[in-house]
CSV table of C-alpha atoms in Angstrom, one decimal:
chain,number,residue,atom,x,y,z
A,1,MET,CA,-29.6,-10.5,-47.1
A,2,PRO,CA,-27.2,-13.5,-46.5
A,3,ILE,CA,-27.0,-14.7,-43.1
A,4,LYS,CA,-23.6,-13.2,-41.7
A,5,GLN,CA,-21.0,-15.7,-41.3
A,6,ALA,CA,-18.5,-15.5,-38.5
A,7,ALA,CA,-14.6,-15.3,-39.3
A,8,PRO,CA,-12.5,-17.9,-38.9
A,9,ARG,CA,-10.7,-17.9,-35.4
A,10,GLN,CA,-7.5,-15.8,-35.4
A,11,HIS,CA,-5.4,-18.3,-33.7
A,12,HIS,CA,-5.2,-20.4,-36.9
A,13,PHE,CA,-3.3,-17.7,-38.8
A,14,MET,CA,0.4,-17.6,-38.7
A,15,GLN,CA,1.3,-14.1,-37.1
A,16,ILE,CA,1.9,-11.1,-38.9
A,17,THR,CA,4.6,-9.4,-36.8
A,18,SER,CA,4.4,-5.7,-35.9
A,19,GLN,CA,7.7,-5.3,-38.1
A,20,GLN,CA,6.0,-6.9,-41.1
A,21,ILE,CA,2.8,-4.5,-40.9
A,22,GLU,CA,5.2,-1.8,-41.0
A,23,GLU,CA,7.1,-2.5,-43.9
A,24,ILE,CA,3.7,-3.1,-45.7
A,25,ARG,CA,2.9,0.3,-44.4
A,26,ALA,CA,6.3,1.4,-46.2
A,27,GLY,CA,5.1,-0.2,-49.4
A,28,LYS,CA,7.4,-3.4,-49.2
A,29,ILE,CA,5.6,-5.5,-51.8
A,30,LYS,CA,7.7,-8.6,-50.9
A,31,THR,CA,6.6,-8.4,-47.3
A,32,PHE,CA,2.8,-8.1,-48.4
A,33,GLU,CA,3.7,-11.3,-50.1
A,34,ILE,CA,3.7,-13.0,-46.8
A,35,LEU,CA,0.4,-11.5,-45.7
A,36,PHE,CA,-1.0,-12.5,-48.9
A,37,ASN,CA,0.1,-16.2,-48.7
A,38,THR,CA,-0.8,-16.4,-45.0
A,39,TYR,CA,-4.8,-15.1,-45.4
A,40,TYR,CA,-5.7,-15.5,-49.2
A,41,PRO,CA,-6.7,-19.2,-48.8
A,42,ARG,CA,-8.9,-18.5,-45.9
A,43,VAL,CA,-10.2,-15.4,-47.3
A,44,LYS,CA,-11.3,-17.3,-50.6
A,45,SER,CA,-12.9,-20.2,-48.3
A,46,PHE,CA,-14.5,-17.5,-46.3
A,47,ALA,CA,-15.9,-15.7,-49.3
A,48,PHE,CA,-16.8,-19.2,-50.8
A,49,GLY,CA,-18.8,-20.1,-47.6
A,50,MET,CA,-21.0,-17.4,-48.2
A,51,ILE,CA,-21.6,-17.2,-52.2
A,52,LYS,CA,-21.0,-21.1,-52.9
A,53,ASP,CA,-19.0,-19.9,-56.2
A,54,GLN,CA,-15.8,-20.5,-56.7
A,55,TYR,CA,-14.8,-18.4,-59.5
A,56,GLU,CA,-16.7,-15.6,-57.8
A,57,ALA,CA,-15.2,-16.2,-54.5
A,58,GLU,CA,-11.4,-15.7,-56.3
A,59,GLU,CA,-12.5,-12.7,-57.6
A,60,ILE,CA,-13.6,-11.1,-54.5
A,61,ALA,CA,-10.5,-12.6,-52.3
A,62,GLN,CA,-8.4,-10.9,-55.3
A,63,ASN,CA,-10.0,-7.7,-55.0
A,64,VAL,CA,-9.9,-7.8,-51.1
A,65,PHE,CA,-6.2,-7.7,-51.2
A,66,LEU,CA,-6.3,-4.9,-53.6
A,67,LYS,CA,-7.7,-3.0,-51.2
A,68,LEU,CA,-5.7,-4.3,-48.3
A,69,TRP,CA,-2.8,-2.8,-50.6
A,70,SER,CA,-4.2,0.2,-51.7
A,71,ASN,CA,-5.3,1.1,-48.1
A,72,ARG,CA,-2.1,-0.4,-46.4
A,73,GLU,CA,-1.5,2.9,-44.2
A,74,LYS,CA,-4.3,2.0,-42.3
A,75,LEU,CA,-3.0,-1.6,-41.2
A,76,SER,CA,-2.2,-1.7,-37.4
A,77,SER,CA,-1.7,-4.5,-35.0
A,78,ASP,CA,-1.8,-8.1,-35.7
A,79,ASN,CA,-3.9,-8.2,-32.9
A,80,THR,CA,-6.7,-6.4,-35.2
A,81,LEU,CA,-5.7,-7.4,-38.6
A,82,SER,CA,-7.7,-10.3,-39.1
A,83,SER,CA,-10.8,-8.4,-38.1
A,84,TYR,CA,-9.9,-5.7,-40.3
A,85,ILE,CA,-9.6,-8.2,-43.2
A,86,PHE,CA,-12.9,-10.1,-42.7
A,87,THR,CA,-14.7,-7.0,-42.4
A,88,ILE,CA,-13.5,-6.1,-45.8
A,89,VAL,CA,-14.5,-9.7,-47.1
A,90,GLN,CA,-18.0,-9.4,-45.6
A,91,ASN,CA,-18.4,-5.8,-47.1
A,92,GLU,CA,-17.1,-7.4,-50.6
A,93,VAL,CA,-19.7,-10.4,-50.4
A,94,TYR,CA,-22.5,-8.0,-49.5
A,95,ASP,CA,-21.4,-6.1,-52.3
A,96,PHE,CA,-21.7,-9.0,-54.8
A,97,PHE,CA,-25.2,-9.8,-53.5
A,98,ARG,CA,-26.4,-6.2,-54.0
A,99,GLU,CA,-25.0,-6.2,-57.5
A,100,LYS,CA,-25.5,-9.6,-58.4
A,101,HIS,CA,-22.2,-9.5,-60.4
A,102,TYR,CA,-18.6,-8.9,-59.5
A,103,SER,CA,-15.9,-7.7,-62.0
A,104,LEU,CA,-12.3,-6.7,-61.6
A,105,GLY,CA,-13.5,-3.1,-61.3
A,106,TYR,CA,-10.5,-1.7,-59.4
A,107,GLN,CA,-7.8,-2.1,-62.2
A,108,GLU,CA,-8.6,1.3,-63.6
A,109,LYS,CA,-7.5,2.9,-60.2
A,110,MET,CA,-4.2,1.1,-60.8
A,111,LEU,CA,-3.4,2.4,-64.1
A,112,SER,CA,-0.9,4.8,-62.8
A,113,THR,CA,1.5,2.7,-60.3
A,114,PRO,CA,3.9,4.6,-58.3
A,115,GLN,CA,7.5,4.5,-59.8
A,116,ASN,CA,9.2,3.5,-56.7
A,117,LEU,CA,6.5,0.7,-56.7
A,118,GLN,CA,7.3,-0.1,-60.3
A,119,TYR,CA,10.9,-0.5,-59.5
A,120,GLU,CA,10.4,-2.8,-56.2
A,121,ILE,CA,7.9,-5.0,-58.5
A,122,ASP,CA,10.6,-5.1,-60.9
A,123,SER,CA,13.8,-5.8,-58.4
A,124,GLU,CA,11.9,-8.4,-56.2
A,125,TYR,CA,10.3,-10.5,-59.3
A,126,ASN,CA,11.1,-11.4,-62.5
A,127,ILE,CA,8.6,-9.4,-64.5
A,128,LYS,CA,9.8,-10.6,-68.0
A,129,GLU,CA,9.5,-14.2,-66.9
A,130,ILE,CA,5.9,-13.6,-65.6
A,131,LYS,CA,5.2,-12.3,-68.6
A,132,SER,CA,6.8,-15.0,-70.5
A,133,ILE,CA,4.8,-18.1,-68.5
A,134,VAL,CA,1.5,-15.9,-69.6
A,135,ASN,CA,2.6,-15.4,-73.3
A,136,ARG,CA,3.5,-19.5,-73.3
A,137,THR,CA,0.2,-20.1,-71.5
A,138,LEU,CA,-1.7,-17.9,-74.2
A,139,GLN,CA,0.0,-19.9,-76.7
A,140,ASN,CA,-1.2,-23.4,-75.8
A,141,MET,CA,-4.6,-21.9,-75.3
A,142,PRO,CA,-7.5,-22.4,-78.1
A,143,PRO,CA,-7.2,-19.8,-80.9
A,144,GLN,CA,-10.7,-18.6,-79.7
A,145,ARG,CA,-10.2,-18.6,-76.2
A,146,ARG,CA,-6.4,-17.0,-76.8
A,147,THR,CA,-8.2,-13.9,-79.0
A,148,ILE,CA,-11.1,-13.3,-76.4
A,149,TYR,CA,-8.6,-13.1,-73.5
A,150,GLN,CA,-6.5,-10.7,-75.7
A,151,MET,CA,-9.7,-8.6,-76.6
A,152,SER,CA,-10.7,-8.4,-72.6
A,153,ARG,CA,-7.3,-7.9,-71.2
A,154,GLU,CA,-5.1,-6.3,-73.7
A,155,GLN,CA,-7.4,-4.4,-75.8
A,156,PHE,CA,-9.9,-3.8,-72.8
A,157,LEU,CA,-13.2,-4.2,-74.7
A,158,SER,CA,-16.2,-4.8,-72.6
A,159,ASN,CA,-17.8,-8.8,-72.9
A,160,ASP,CA,-20.8,-7.0,-74.6
A,161,GLU,CA,-18.1,-5.7,-77.3
A,162,ILE,CA,-16.4,-9.0,-77.8
A,163,ALA,CA,-19.6,-11.1,-78.4
A,164,LYS,CA,-20.9,-8.7,-80.8
A,165,THR,CA,-17.7,-8.6,-82.6
A,166,LEU,CA,-16.9,-12.2,-82.8
A,167,GLY,CA,-20.8,-13.1,-83.0
A,168,LEU,CA,-20.9,-15.0,-79.9
A,169,SER,CA,-23.1,-15.2,-76.7
A,170,LYS,CA,-22.1,-13.1,-73.6
A,171,ARG,CA,-22.1,-16.2,-72.1
A,172,THR,CA,-19.5,-17.8,-73.8
A,173,VAL,CA,-17.2,-14.7,-73.7
A,174,GLU,CA,-17.3,-15.0,-70.0
A,175,LYS,CA,-16.7,-18.4,-69.9
A,176,HIS,CA,-13.7,-18.2,-72.3
A,177,ILE,CA,-12.4,-15.6,-70.2
A,178,SER,CA,-13.0,-17.6,-67.1
A,179,LEU,CA,-11.2,-20.5,-68.4
A,180,ALA,CA,-8.3,-18.3,-69.8
A,181,LEU,CA,-7.5,-16.7,-66.1
A,182,ALA,CA,-8.0,-19.9,-64.6
A,183,THR,CA,-4.9,-21.3,-66.6
A,184,ILE,CA,-2.9,-18.4,-66.4
A,185,LYS,CA,-3.6,-18.6,-62.6
A,186,LYS,CA,-2.7,-22.2,-62.1
A,187,ASN,CA,0.7,-21.9,-64.0
A,188,LEU,CA,1.8,-18.6,-62.0
A,189,GLY,CA,0.6,-19.3,-58.4
A,190,ASP,CA,-2.2,-17.1,-56.4
A,191,PHE,CA,0.3,-14.3,-55.7
A,192,LEU,CA,2.0,-14.1,-58.7
A,193,PHE,CA,-1.2,-14.0,-60.7
A,194,TRP,CA,-2.6,-11.3,-58.3
A,195,LEU,CA,0.3,-9.3,-59.1
A,196,PHE,CA,0.1,-9.9,-62.9
A,197,ILE,CA,-3.6,-8.9,-63.2
A,198,PHE,CA,-3.3,-5.6,-60.8
A,199,PHE,CA,-0.2,-4.4,-61.5
A,200,ILE,CA,1.5,-5.4,-64.7
A,201,THR,CA,-1.6,-6.2,-66.9
A,202,SER,CA,-3.1,-2.5,-66.0
A,203,ASN,CA,0.2,-0.4,-66.2
A,204,PRO,CA,1.9,0.4,-69.7
A,205,GLN,CA,5.4,0.8,-68.2
A,206,LEU,CA,5.2,-2.9,-66.7
A,207,ARG,CA,3.1,-4.3,-69.5
A,208,ALA,CA,5.7,-3.4,-72.1
């Protein structure tokens, strides 16, 4: 079991106001973006400090914020927000060490995004532009990497299934998916990438 690492001191964080917390609790995705941008770099850094793997740390951080969104009704005053967030991070890291792997496994829970959230995402962000950026990014990828990404994220095949179909090793498939996601994230930025992964690609209404 890894040594428990202390969370960064709270005074380094920009304060999230009580009003913003109430807006997040009410489902305001635009306000959640403020929380995301405030905490994401530190959450990722904290996870990396424990597992020493940049890619896995990013996936853990993304899942931490999915949990925060999914359980946003539990958010309270900013005095306890940092402790709540880093408790989630620590639990996710311990799960990582216990299972020796991590995946974007929460996507299945997001397949039925509430109608009001669909509307808010569509009104606050240019979904067509996000998908256009992703499509342009995919077109500029090597053909094999693009194919593997599409089989994984659009056809929802497992890495084992992709490897068997294409006659590749599972490790090669994983590397291509990792590189494809890293390129998409670079072009979208942290929050829009998170939005794309968990609310657009996993939702038929927004994916269409």
